[in-house]
PDB file of C-alpha atoms and ligand atoms in Angstrom:
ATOM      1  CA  UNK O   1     -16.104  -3.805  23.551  1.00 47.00           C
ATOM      2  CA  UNK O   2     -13.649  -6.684  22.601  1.00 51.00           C
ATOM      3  CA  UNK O   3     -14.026  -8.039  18.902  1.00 61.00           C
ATOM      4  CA  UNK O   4     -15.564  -5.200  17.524  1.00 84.00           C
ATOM      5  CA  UNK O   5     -14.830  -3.007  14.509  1.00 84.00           C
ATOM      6  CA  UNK O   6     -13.770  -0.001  16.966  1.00 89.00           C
ATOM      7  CA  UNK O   7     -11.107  -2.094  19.036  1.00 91.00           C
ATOM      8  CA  UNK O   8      -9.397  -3.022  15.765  1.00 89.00           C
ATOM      9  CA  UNK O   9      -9.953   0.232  14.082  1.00 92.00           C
ATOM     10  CA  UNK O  10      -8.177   1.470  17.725  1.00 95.00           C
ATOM     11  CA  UNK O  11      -5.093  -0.990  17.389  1.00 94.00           C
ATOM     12  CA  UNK O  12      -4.829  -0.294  13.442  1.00 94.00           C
ATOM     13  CA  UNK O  13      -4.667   3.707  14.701  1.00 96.00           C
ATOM     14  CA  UNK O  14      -1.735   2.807  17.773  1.00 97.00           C
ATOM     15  CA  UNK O  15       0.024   0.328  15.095  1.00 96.00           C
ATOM     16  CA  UNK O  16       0.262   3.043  12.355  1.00 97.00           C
ATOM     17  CA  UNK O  17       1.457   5.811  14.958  1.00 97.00           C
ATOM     18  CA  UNK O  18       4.367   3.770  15.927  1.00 97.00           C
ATOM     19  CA  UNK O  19       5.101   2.742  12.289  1.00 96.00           C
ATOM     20  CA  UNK O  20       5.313   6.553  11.603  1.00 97.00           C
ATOM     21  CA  UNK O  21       8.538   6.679  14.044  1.00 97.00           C
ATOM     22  CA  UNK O  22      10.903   5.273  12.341  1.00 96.00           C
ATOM     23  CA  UNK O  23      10.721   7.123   8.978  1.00 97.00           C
ATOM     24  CA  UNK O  24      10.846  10.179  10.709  1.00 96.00           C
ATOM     25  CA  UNK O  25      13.655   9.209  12.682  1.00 95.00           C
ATOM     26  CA  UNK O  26      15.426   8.631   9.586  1.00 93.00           C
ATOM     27  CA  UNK O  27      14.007  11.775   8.206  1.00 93.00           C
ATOM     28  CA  UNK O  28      15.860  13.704  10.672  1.00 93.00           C
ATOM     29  CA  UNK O  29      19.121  11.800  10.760  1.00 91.00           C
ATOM     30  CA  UNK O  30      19.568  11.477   6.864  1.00 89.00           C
ATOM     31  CA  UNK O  31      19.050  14.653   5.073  1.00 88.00           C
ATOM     32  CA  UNK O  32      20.437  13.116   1.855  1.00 88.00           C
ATOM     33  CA  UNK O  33      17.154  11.110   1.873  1.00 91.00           C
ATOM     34  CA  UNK O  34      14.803  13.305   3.302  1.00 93.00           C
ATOM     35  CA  UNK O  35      12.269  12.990   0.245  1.00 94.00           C
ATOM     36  CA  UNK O  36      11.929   9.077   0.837  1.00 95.00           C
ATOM     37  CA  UNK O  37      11.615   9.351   4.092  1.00 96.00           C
ATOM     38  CA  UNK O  38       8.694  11.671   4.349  1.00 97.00           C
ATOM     39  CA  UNK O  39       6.720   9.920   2.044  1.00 97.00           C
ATOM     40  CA  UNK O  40       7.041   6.733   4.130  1.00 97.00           C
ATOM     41  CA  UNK O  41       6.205   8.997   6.926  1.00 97.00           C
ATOM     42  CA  UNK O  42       2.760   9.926   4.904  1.00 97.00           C
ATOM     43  CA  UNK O  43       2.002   5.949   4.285  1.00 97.00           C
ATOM     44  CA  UNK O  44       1.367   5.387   7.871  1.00 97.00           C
ATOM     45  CA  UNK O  45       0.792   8.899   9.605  1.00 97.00           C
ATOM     46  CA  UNK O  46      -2.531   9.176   6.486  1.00 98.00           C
ATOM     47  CA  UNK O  47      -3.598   5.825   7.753  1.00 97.00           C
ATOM     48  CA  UNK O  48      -3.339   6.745  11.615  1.00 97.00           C
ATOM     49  CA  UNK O  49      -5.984   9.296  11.106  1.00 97.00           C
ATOM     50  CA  UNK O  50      -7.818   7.100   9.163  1.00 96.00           C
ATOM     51  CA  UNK O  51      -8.026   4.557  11.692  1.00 95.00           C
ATOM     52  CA  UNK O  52      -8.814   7.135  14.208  1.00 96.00           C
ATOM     53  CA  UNK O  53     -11.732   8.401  12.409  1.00 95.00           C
ATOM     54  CA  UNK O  54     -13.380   4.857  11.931  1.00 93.00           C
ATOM     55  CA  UNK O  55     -12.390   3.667  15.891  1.00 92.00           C
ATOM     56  CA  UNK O  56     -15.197   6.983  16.396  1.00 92.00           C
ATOM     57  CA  UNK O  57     -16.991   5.991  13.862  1.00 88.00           C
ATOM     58  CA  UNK O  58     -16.646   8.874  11.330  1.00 91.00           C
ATOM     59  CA  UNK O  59     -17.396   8.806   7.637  1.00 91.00           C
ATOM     60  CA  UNK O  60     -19.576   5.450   7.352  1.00 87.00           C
ATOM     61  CA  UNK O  61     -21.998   5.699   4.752  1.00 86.00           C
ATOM     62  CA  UNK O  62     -24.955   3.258   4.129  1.00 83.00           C
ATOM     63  CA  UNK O  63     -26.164   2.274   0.587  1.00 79.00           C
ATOM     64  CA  UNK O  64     -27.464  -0.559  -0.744  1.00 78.00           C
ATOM     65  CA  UNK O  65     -27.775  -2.344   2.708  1.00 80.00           C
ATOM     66  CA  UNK O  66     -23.889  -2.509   2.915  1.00 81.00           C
ATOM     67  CA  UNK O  67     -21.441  -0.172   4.559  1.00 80.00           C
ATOM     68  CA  UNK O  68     -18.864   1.750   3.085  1.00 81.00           C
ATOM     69  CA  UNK O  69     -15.940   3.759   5.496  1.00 86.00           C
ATOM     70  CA  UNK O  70     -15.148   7.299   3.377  1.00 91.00           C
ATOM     71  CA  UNK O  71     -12.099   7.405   5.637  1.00 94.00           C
ATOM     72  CA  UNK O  72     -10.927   3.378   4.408  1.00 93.00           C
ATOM     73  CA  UNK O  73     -10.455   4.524   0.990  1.00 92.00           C
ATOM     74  CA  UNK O  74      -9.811   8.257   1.302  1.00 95.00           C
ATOM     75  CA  UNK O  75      -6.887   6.944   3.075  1.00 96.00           C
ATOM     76  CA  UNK O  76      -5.959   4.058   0.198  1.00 96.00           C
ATOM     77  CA  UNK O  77      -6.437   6.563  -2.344  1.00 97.00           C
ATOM     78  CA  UNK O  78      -3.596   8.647  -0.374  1.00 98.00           C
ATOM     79  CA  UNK O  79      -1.632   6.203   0.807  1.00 97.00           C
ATOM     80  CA  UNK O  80      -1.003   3.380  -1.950  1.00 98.00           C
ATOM     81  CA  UNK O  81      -0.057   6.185  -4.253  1.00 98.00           C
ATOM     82  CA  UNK O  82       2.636   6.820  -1.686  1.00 98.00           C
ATOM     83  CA  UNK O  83       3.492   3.421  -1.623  1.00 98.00           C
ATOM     84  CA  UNK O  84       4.005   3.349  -5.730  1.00 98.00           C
ATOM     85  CA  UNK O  85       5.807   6.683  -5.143  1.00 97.00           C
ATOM     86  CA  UNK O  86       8.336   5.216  -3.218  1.00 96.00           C
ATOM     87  CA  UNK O  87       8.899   2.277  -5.194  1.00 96.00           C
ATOM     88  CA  UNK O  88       9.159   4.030  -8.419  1.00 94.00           C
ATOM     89  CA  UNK O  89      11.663   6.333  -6.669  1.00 93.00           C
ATOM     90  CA  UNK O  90      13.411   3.327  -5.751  1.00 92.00           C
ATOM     91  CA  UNK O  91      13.161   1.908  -9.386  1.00 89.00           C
ATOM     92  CA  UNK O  92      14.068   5.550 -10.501  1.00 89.00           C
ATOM     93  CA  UNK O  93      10.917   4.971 -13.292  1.00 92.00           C
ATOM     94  CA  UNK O  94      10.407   8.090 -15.654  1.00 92.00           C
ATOM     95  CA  UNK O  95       7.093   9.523 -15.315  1.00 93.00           C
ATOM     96  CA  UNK O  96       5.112   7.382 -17.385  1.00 95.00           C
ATOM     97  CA  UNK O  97       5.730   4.227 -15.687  1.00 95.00           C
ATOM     98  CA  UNK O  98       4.703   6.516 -11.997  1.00 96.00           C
ATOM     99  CA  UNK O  99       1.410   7.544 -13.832  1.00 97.00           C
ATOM    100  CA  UNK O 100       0.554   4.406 -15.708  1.00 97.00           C
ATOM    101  CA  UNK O 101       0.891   3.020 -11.917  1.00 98.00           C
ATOM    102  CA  UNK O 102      -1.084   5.656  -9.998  1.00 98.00           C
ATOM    103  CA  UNK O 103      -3.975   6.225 -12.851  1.00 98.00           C
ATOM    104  CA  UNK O 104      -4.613   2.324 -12.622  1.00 98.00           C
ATOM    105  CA  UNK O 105      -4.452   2.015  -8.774  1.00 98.00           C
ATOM    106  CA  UNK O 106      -6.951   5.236  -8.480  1.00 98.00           C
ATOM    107  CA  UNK O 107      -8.793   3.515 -10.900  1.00 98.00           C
ATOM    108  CA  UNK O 108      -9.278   0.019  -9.231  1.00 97.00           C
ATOM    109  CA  UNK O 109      -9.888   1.374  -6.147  1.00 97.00           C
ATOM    110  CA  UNK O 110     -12.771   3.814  -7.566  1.00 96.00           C
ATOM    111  CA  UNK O 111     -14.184   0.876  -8.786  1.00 96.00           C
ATOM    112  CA  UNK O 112     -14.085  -0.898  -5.713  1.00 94.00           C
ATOM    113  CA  UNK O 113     -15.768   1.621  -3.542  1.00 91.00           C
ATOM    114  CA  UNK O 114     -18.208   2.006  -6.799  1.00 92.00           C
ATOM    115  CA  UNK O 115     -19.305  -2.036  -6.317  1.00 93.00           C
ATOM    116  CA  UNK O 116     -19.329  -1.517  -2.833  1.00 89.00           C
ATOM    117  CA  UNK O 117     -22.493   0.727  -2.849  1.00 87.00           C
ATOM    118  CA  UNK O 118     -24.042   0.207  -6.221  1.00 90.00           C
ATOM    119  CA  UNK O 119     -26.758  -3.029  -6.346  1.00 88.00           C
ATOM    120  CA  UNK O 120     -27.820  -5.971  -9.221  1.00 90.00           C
ATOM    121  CA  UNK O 121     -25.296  -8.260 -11.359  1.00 92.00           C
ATOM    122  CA  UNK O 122     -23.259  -4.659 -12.820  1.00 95.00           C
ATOM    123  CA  UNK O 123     -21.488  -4.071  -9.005  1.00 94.00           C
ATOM    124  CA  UNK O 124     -19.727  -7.627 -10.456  1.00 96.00           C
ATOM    125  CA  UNK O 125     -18.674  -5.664 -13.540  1.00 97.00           C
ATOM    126  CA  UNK O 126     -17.311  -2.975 -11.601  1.00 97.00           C
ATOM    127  CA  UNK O 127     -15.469  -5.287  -8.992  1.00 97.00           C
ATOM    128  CA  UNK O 128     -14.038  -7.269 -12.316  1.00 98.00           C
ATOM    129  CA  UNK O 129     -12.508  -3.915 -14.247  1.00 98.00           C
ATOM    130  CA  UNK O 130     -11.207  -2.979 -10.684  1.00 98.00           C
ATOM    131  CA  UNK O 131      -9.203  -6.515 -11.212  1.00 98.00           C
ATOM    132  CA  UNK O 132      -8.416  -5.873 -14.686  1.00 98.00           C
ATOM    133  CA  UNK O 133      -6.563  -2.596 -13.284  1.00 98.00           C
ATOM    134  CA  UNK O 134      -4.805  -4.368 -10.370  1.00 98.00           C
ATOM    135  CA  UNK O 135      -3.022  -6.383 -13.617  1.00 98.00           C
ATOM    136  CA  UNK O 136      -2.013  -3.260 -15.272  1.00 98.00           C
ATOM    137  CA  UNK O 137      -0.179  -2.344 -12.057  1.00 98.00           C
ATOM    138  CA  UNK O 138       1.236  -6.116 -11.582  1.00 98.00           C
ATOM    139  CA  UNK O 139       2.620  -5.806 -15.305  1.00 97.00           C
ATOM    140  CA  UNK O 140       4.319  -2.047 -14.417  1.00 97.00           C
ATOM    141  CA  UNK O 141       5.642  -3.166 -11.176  1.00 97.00           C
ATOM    142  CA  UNK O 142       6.730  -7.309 -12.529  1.00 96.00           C
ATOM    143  CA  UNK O 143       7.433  -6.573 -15.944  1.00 96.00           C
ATOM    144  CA  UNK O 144       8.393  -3.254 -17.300  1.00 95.00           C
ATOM    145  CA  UNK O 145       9.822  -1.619 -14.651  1.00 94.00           C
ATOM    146  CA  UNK O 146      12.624  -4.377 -14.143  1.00 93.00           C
ATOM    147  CA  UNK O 147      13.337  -4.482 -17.698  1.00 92.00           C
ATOM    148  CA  UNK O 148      14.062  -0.437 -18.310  1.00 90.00           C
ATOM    149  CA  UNK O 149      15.571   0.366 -15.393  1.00 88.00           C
ATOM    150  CA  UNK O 150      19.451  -0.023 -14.181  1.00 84.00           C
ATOM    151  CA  UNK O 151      19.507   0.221 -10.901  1.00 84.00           C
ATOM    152  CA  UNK O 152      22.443   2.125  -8.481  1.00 80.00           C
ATOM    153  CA  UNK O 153      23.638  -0.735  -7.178  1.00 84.00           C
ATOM    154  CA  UNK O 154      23.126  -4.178  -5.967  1.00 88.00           C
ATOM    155  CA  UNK O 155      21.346  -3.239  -2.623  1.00 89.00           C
ATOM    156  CA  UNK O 156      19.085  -0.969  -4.609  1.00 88.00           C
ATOM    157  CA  UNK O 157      17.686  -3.832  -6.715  1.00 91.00           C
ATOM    158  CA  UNK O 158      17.276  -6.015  -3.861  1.00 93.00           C
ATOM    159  CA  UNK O 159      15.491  -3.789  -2.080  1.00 94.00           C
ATOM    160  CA  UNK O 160      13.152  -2.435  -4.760  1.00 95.00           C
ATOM    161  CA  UNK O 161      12.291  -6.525  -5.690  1.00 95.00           C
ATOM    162  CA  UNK O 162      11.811  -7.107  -1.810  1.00 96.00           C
ATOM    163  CA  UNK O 163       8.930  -4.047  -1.294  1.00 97.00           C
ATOM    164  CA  UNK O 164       7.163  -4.970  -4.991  1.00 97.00           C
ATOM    165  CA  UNK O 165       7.183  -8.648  -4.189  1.00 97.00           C
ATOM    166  CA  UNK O 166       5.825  -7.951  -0.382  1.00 96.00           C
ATOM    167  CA  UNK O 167       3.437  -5.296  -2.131  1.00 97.00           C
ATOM    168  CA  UNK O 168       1.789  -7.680  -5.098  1.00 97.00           C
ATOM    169  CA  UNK O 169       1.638 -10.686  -2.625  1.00 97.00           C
ATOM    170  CA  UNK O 170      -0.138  -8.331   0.204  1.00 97.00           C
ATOM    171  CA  UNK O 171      -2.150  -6.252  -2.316  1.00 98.00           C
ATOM    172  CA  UNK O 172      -3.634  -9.621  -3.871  1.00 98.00           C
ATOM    173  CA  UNK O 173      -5.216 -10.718  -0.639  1.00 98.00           C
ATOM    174  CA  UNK O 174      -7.475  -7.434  -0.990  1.00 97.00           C
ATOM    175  CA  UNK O 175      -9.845  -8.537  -3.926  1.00 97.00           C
ATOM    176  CA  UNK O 176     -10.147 -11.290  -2.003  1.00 98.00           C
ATOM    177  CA  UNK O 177     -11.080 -10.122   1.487  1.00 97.00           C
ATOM    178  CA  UNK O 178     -13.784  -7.934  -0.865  1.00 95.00           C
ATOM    179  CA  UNK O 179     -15.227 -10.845  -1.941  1.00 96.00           C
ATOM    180  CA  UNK O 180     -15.576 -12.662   1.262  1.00 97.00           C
ATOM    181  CA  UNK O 181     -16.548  -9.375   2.671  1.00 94.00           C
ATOM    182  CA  UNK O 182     -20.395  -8.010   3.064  1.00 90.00           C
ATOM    183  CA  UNK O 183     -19.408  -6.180   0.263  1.00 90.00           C
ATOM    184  CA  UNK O 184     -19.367  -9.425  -1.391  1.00 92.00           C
ATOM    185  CA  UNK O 185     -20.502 -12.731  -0.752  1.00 92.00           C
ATOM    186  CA  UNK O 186     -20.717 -11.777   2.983  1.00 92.00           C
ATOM    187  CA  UNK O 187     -18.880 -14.888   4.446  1.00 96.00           C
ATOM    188  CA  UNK O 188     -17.341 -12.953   7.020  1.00 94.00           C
ATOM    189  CA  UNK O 189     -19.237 -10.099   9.193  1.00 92.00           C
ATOM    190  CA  UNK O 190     -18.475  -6.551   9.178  1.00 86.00           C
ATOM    191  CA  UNK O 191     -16.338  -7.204  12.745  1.00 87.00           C
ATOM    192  CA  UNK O 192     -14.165  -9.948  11.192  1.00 91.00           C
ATOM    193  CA  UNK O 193     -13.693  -7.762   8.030  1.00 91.00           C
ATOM    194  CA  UNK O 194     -12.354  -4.478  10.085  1.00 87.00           C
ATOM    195  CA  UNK O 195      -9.787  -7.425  11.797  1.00 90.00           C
ATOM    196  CA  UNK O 196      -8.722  -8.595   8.390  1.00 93.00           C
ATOM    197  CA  UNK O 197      -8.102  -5.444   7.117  1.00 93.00           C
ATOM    198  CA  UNK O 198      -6.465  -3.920   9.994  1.00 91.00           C
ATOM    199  CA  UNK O 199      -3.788  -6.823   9.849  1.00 91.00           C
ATOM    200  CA  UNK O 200      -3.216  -6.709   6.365  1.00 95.00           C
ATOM    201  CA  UNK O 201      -3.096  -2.883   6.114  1.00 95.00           C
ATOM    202  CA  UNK O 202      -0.467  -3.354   9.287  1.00 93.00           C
ATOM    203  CA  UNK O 203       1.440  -5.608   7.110  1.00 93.00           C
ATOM    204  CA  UNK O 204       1.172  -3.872   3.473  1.00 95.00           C
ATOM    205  CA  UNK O 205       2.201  -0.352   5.532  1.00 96.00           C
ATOM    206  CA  UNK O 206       4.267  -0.202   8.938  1.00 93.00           C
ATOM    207  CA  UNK O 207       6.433  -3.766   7.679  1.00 94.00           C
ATOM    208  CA  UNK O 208       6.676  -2.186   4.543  1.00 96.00           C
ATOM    209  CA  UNK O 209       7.632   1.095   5.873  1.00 97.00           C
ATOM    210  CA  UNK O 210       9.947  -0.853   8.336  1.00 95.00           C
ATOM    211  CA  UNK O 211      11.560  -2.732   5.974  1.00 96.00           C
ATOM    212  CA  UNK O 212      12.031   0.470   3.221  1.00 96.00           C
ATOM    213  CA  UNK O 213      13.491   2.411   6.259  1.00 95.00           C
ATOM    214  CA  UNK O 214      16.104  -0.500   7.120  1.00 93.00           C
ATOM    215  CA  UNK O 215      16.657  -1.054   3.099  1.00 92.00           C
ATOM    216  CA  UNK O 216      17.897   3.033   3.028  1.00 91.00           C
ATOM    217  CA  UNK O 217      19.705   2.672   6.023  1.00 83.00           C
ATOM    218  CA  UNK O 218      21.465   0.359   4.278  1.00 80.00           C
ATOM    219  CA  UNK O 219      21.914   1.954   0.885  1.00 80.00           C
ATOM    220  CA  UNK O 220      23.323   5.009   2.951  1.00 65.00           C
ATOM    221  CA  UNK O 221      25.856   2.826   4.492  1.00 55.00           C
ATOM    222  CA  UNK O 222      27.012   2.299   0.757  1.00 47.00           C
ATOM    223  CA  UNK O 223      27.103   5.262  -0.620  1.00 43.00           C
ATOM    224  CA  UNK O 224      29.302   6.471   2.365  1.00 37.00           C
ATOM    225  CA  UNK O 225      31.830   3.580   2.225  1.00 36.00           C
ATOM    226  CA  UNK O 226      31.969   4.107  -1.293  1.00 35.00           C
ATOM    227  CA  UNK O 227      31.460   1.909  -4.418  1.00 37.00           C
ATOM    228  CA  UNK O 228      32.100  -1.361  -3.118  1.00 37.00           C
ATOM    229  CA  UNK O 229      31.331  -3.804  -5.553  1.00 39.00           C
ATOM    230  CA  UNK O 230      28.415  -6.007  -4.533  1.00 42.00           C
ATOM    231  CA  UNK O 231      28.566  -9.378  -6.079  1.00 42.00           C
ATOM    232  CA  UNK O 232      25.657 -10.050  -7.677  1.00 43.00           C
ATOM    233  CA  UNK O 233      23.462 -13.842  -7.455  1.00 40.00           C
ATOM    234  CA  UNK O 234      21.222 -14.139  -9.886  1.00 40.00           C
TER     235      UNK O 234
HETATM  236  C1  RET B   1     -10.637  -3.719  -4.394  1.00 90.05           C
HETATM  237  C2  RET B   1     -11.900  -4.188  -5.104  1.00 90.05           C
HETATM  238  C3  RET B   1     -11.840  -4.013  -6.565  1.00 90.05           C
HETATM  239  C4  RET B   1     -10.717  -4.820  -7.159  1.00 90.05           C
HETATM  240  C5  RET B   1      -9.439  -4.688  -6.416  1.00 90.05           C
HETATM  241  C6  RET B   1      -9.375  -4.156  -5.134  1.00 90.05           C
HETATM  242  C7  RET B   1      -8.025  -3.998  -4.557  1.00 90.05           C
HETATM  243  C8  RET B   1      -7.656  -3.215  -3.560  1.00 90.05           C
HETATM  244  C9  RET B   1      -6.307  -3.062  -3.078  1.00 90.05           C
HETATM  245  C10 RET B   1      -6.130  -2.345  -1.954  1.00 90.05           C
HETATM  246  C11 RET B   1      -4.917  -2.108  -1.313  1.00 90.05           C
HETATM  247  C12 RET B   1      -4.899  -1.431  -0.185  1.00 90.05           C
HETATM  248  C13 RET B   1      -3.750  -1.197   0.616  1.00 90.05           C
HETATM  249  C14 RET B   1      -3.940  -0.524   1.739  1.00 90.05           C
HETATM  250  C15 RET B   1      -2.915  -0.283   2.671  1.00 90.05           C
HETATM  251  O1  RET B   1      -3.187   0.128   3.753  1.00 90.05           O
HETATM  252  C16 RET B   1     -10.704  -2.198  -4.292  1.00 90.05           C
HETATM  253  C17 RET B   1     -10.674  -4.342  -3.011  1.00 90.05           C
HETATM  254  C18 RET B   1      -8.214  -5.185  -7.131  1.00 90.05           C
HETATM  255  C19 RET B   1      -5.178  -3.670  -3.812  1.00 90.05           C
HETATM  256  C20 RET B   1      -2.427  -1.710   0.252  1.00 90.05           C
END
C-alpha cells in the first residue's frame, strides 16, 4: 500500500543499493584507495539490508506500547561508525580522536534505543545523556580534530569540512525526529516517521557517500598531476 512504512522502507532499500554503486566503482578503478572506498561501500550496502528487513517487516519489537526496528539501529550502530571511520581517515586523526568518536556515537545511540522502550519520566534522562554524547562527537569532529590535524592538501581539507558539516547538520535533525516521533511526543505517526527517516538516512548516507566518492576522485586527480599548489581562501 502507498504511504505506508513498507513502501518507504522499500524505496530506502532501492535508494541505498544504487548508492552502493558508485563506491564500488571506484573501489575497482582506484586501488590506491581501495580502503576508503569499501567502507563507503559498507555505509550504504549495511543499510540496504536494513531497509530490506523492515520493508518485510523483520526485527520489530514491541515494549512499552511503542515500536522499536532491531534492524534501524543494528544498522546505525554499523553504519555511522563507518561514517566517523571515513572522516577520521580523511582527517588522518590518531586513534584517540577515532575512539573518543565511536565510544560516544555507540553510546548515544544505546541510549536512544534504551528511551525508546523503557517507560516513566527516566526514558527523558536517557534521551538527554544520548544528547550530551551527540556534543562530545560535535566537539571531536568541530573542534579538536581541525585544530591537530594538517591536512595533505587543500582539497583534503575541503573535503573533510564539507562531509563533517553535511554530517552535524543531518545528524542534528535525528534527536529531533525522536522527539516528534511515537517514541516521543508522538506528533507524527509511525508511517510519517519511517518517511522522515528514510529521507534523511538517504541524505546523511548515499549524498554523503556520493559526495566522498567525487571528493577522492578528485584528490586522486592531485596526487597524479602532482603537487600543485592549491591556493588557499580562508
Ligand atoms: C537518538 C536519540 C538519543 C539522542 C540522539 C539521537 C541521535 C541519533 C543520530 C542518528 C544518526 C543516524 C544516521 C543514520 C544514517 O543512516 C538516538 C535519535 C542524539 C545522530 C546518520
Amino acid at each position: 500500500m502507498l504511504g505506508t512504512v513498507t513502501t518507504w522502507a522499500t524505496l530506502g532499500a532501492i535508494g541505498m543499493a544504487l548508492g552502493t554503486l558508485p563506491p564500488l566503482w571506484g573501489w575497482r578503478t582506484n586501488p590506491d584507495r581501495r580502503s576508503h572506498y569499501l567502507v563507503l561501500a559498507g555505509v550504504t550496502g549495511v543499510a540496504s539490508v536494513a531497509y530490506a528487513l523492515m520493508a518485510v517487516d523483520i526485527g520489530t519489537v514491541s515494549a512499552a506500547g511503542r515500536v522499536v526496528s532491531i534492524p534501524r539501529y543494528v544498522d546505525w550502530l554499523i553504519t555511522t561508525p563507518l561514517i566517523l571511520l571515513f572522516l577520521s581517515m580523511l582527517g588522518r586523526t590518531d586513534r584517540g580522536s577515532l575512539l573518543r568518536l565511536v565510544v560516544a556515537d555507540v553510546l548515544l545511540l544505546l541510549l536512544g534505543a534504551v528511551a525508546v522502550v523503557i517507560d516513566g519520566p527516566i526514558r527523558w534522562v536517557a534521551f538527554a545523556a544520548g544528547v550530551l554524547m551527540f556534543g562530545v562527537l560535535v566537539y571531536e569532529l568541530y573542534v579538536r580534530i581541525p585544530r591537530q590535524t594538517t591536512f595533505a592538501d587543500e582539497r583534503a581539507r575541503t573535503l573533510f569540512i564539507t562531509l563533517r558539516n553535511l554530517t552535524i547538520a543531518l545528524w542534528t535533525l535525528y534527536p529531533i525526529v525522536w522527539i516528534l516521533a511515537p517514541s516521543g511526543v508522538a506528533l507524527l505517526t509511525r508511517d510519517m516517521t519511517m518517511l522522515v527517516v528514510a529521507y534523511l538516512d538517504l541524505i546523511s548516507k548515499a549524498a554523503f557517500v556520493a559526495l566522498a566518492v567525487d571528493g577522492l576522485d578528485a584528490l586522486g586527480a592531485g596526487v597524479d598531476a602532482g603537487t600543485e599548489a592549491t591556493p588557499t581562501a580562508d
